[in-house]
Short mmCIF file of C-alpha atoms in Angstrom, two decimals:
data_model
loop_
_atom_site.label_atom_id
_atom_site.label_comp_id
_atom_site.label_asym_id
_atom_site.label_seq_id
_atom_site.Cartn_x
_atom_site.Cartn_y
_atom_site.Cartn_z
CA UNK A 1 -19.44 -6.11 -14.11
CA UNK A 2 -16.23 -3.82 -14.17
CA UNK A 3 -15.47 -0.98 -11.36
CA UNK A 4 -13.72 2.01 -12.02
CA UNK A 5 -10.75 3.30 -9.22
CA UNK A 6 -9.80 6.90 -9.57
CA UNK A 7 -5.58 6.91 -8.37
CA UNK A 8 -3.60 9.69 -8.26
CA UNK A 9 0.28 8.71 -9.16
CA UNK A 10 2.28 5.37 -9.27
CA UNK A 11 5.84 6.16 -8.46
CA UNK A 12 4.71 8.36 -4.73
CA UNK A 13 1.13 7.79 -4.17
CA UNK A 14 0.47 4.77 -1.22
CA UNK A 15 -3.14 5.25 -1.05
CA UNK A 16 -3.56 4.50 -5.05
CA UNK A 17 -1.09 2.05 -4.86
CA UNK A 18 -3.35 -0.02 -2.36
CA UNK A 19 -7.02 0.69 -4.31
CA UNK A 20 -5.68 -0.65 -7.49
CA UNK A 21 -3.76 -3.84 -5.19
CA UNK A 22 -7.31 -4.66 -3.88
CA UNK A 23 -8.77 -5.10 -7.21
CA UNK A 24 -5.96 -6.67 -8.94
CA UNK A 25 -4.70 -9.16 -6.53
CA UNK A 26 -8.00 -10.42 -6.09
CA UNK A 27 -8.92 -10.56 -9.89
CA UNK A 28 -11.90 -8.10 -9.91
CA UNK A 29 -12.50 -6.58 -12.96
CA UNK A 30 -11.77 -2.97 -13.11
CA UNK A 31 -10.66 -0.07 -15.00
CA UNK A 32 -8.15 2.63 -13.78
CA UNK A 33 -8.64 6.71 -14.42
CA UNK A 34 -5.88 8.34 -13.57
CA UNK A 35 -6.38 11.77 -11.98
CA UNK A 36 -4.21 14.83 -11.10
CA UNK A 37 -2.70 14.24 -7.95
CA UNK A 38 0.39 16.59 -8.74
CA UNK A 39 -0.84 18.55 -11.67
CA UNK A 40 -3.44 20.69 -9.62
CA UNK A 41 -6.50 19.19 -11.19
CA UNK A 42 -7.30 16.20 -8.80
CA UNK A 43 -10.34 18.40 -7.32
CA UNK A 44 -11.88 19.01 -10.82
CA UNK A 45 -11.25 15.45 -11.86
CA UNK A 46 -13.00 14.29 -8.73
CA UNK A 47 -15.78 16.76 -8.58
CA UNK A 48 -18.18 14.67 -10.31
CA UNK A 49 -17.90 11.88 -7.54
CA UNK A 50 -18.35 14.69 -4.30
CA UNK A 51 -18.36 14.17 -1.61
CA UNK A 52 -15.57 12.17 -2.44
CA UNK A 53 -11.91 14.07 -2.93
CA UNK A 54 -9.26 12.20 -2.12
CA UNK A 55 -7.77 9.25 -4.24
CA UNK A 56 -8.26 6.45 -4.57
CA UNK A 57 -11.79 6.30 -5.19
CA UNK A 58 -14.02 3.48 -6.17
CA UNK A 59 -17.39 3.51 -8.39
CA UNK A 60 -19.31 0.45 -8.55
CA UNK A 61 -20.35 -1.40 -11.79
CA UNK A 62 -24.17 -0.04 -9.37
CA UNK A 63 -22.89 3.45 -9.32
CA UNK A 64 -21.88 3.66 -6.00
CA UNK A 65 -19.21 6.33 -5.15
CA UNK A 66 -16.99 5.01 -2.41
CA UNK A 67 -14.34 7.18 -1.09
CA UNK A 68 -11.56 6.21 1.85
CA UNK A 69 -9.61 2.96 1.73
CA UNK A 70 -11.20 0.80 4.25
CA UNK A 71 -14.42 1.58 3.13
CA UNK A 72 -13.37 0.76 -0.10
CA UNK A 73 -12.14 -2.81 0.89
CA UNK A 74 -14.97 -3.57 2.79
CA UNK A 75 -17.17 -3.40 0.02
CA UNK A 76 -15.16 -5.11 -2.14
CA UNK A 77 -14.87 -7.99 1.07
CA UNK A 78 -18.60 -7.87 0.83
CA UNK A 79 -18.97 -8.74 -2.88
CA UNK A 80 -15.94 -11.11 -3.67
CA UNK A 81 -14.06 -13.81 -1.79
CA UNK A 82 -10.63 -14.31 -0.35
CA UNK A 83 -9.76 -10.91 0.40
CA UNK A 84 -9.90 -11.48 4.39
CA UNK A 85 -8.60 -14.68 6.24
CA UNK A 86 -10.96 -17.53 6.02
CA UNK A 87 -10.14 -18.10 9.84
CA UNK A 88 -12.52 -15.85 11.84
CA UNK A 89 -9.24 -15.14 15.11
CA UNK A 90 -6.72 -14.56 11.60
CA UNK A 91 -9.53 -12.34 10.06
CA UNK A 92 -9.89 -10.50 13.28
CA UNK A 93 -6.50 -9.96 13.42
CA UNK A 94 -6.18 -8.82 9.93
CA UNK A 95 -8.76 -6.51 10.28
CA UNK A 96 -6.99 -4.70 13.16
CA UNK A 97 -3.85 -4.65 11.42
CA UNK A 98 -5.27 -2.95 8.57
CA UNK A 99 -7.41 -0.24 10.64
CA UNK A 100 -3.66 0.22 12.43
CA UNK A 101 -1.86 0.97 9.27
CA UNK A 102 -4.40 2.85 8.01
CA UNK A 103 -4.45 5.74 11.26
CA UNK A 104 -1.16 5.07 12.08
CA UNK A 105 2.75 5.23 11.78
CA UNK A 106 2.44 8.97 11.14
CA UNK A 107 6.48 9.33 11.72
CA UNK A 108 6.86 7.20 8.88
CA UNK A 109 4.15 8.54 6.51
CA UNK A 110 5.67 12.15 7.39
CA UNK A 111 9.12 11.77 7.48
CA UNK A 112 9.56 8.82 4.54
CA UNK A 113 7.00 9.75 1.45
CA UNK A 114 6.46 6.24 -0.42
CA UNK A 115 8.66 6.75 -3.37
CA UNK A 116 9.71 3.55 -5.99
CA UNK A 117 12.25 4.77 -7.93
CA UNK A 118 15.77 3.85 -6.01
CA UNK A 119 17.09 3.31 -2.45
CA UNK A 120 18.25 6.41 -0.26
CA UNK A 121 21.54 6.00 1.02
CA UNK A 122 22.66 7.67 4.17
CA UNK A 123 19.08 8.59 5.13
CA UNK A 124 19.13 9.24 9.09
CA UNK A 125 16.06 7.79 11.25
CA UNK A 126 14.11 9.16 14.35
CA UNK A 127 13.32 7.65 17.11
CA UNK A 128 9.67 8.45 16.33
CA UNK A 129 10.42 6.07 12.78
CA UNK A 130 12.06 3.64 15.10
CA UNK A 131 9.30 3.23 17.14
CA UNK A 132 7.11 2.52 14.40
CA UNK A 133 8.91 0.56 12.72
CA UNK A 134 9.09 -1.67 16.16
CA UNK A 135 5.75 -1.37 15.98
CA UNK A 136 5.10 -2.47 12.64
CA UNK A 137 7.66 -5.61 13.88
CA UNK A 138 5.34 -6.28 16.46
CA UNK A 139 2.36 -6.64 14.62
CA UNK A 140 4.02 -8.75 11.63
CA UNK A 141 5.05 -11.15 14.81
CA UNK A 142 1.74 -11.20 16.16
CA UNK A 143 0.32 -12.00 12.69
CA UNK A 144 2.24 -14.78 12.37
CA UNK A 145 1.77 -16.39 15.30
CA UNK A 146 -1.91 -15.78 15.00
CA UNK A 147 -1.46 -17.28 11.23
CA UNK A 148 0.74 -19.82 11.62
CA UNK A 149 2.38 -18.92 8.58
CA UNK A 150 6.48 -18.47 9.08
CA UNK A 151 7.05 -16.36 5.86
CA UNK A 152 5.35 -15.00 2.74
CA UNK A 153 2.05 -13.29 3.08
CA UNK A 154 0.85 -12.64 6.53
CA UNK A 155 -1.58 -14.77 6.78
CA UNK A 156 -0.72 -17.64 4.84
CA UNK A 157 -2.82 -16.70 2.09
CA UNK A 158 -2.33 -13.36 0.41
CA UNK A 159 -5.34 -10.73 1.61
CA UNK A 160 -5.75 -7.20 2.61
CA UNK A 161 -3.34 -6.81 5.20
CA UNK A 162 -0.88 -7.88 2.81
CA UNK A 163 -2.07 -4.95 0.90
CA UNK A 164 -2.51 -2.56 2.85
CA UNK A 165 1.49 -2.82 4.43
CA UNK A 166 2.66 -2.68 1.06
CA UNK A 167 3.41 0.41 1.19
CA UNK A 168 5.17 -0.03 3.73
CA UNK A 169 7.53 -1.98 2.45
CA UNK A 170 8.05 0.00 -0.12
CA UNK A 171 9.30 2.57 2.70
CA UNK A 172 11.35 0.52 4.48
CA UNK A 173 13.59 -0.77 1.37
CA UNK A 174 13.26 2.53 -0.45
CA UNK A 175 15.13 4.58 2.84
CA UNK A 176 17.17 1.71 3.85
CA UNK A 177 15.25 1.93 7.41
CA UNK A 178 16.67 -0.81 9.60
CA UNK A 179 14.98 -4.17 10.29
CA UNK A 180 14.88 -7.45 11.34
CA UNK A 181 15.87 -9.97 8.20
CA UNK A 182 12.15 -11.28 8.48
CA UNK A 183 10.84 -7.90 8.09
CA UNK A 184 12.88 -7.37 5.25
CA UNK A 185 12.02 -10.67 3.77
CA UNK A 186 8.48 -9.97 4.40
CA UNK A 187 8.77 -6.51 2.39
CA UNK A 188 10.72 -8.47 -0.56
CA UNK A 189 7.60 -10.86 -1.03
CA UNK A 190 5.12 -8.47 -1.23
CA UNK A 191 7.61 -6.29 -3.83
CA UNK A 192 8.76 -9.08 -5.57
CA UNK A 193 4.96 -9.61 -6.53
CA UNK A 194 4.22 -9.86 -10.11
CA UNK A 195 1.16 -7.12 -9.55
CA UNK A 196 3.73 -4.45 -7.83
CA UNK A 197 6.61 -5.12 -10.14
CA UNK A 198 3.86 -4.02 -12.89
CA UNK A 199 2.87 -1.36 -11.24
CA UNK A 200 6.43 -0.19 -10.56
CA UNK A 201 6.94 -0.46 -14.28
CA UNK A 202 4.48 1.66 -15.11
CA UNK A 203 4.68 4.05 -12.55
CA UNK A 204 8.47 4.72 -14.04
CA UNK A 205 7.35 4.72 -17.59
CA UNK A 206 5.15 7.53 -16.44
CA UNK A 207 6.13 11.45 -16.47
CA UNK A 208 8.00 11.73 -12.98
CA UNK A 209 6.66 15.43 -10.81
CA UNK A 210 9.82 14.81 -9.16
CA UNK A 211 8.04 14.87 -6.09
CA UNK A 212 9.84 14.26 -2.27
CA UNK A 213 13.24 14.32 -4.05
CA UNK A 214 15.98 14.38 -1.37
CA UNK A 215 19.96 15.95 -1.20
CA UNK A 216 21.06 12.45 -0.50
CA UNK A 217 22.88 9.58 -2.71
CA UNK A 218 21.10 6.80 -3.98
CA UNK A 219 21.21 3.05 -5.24
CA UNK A 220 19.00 1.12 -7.51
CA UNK A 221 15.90 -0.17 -6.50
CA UNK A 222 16.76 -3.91 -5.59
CA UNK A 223 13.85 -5.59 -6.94
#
């Protein structure tokens, strides 16, 4: 029983980024159809699934059309183990940082586009990114002490918090944002993965729309 997750880009797009994580780091079968995030076609190539229009979306080996992120990894919690904490305080916990990431940190969605292709040097932060990256701090801390766990995933085991703040990572090494070193470890763990080095790979392999390009100087990506 495969699904099928519609994504939009590699190299810029979060959302797809975290819809193809949650299959993949959990061994689900699934296949991938890419759709035009940047081209101008995604609404065509998603018509078929309406009401659905945003990426990523999931279809069910069932048929089921299943649009938004946390929707989508609550189904897939549903139907497959080990994506949440075992622990029902951790899972809890996990849940709310999830739900958090996924209406929050607008300063940091707005102002610092996911991008995977090098490091910004000399990129200059907000307050407003400041403050969520404190937050962000916060809720890694509280995590852990929830957890247990001193380093690596979250949680101790890998699940979809882990996922869903990869992302996240990928913003704070990619602009050079400042952080504690075990926020920064915590954001080489979950880029060092085997599954996101991949999907870097790819994603650079791919034709580049050049999008969120800025008039700064760069270095290479460090992982």
């Amino acid at each position: 029983m495969t699904y099928k997750i519609y994504l939009g880009d590699r190299l810029y797009s979060s959302w797809s980024l975290r819809g193809w994580l949650m299959l993949e780091k959990f061994n689900i079968p699934h296949q991938v159809q890419m759709v035009g995030l940047y081209s101008g076609t995604m609404a065509d190539d998603l018509a078929h699934l309406a009401p659905a229009k945003l990426v990523p979306v999931l279809e069910t080996p069932t048929g089921e059309i299943i649009g938004e992120s946390i929707a989508i990894a609550e189904t897939l919690a549903e139907r497959h183990e080990g994506l949440w904490p075992s622990d029902p305080h951790a899972r809890a916990t996990a849940r709310w940082l999830v739900s958090e990431m996924a209406c929050g940190f607008s300063s940091l969605r707005g102002c610092c586009p996911m991008q995977l292709k090098h490091v910004w040097q000399g990129f200059e932060t907000t307050p407003d990114i400041q403050s969520g990256l404190a937050r962000a701090e916060t809720l890694f801390a509280h995590a852990r002490k929830i957890s247990g766990a001193s380093n690596g995933p979250l949680f101790g085991d890998y699940s979809l918090a882990d996922v869903f703040y990869t992302p996240l990572a990928a913003r704070i090494v990619g602009y050079d944002l400042p952080v504690s070193k075990e926020t920064y470890a915590y954001c080489e763990t979950l880029l060092t993965d085997p599954a996101v080095k991949a999907w870097r790979a790819a994603a650079l392999a791919a034709q580049d729309p050049g999008a969120y390009d800025m008039p700064l100087q760069h270095r290479p990506w460090p992982f």
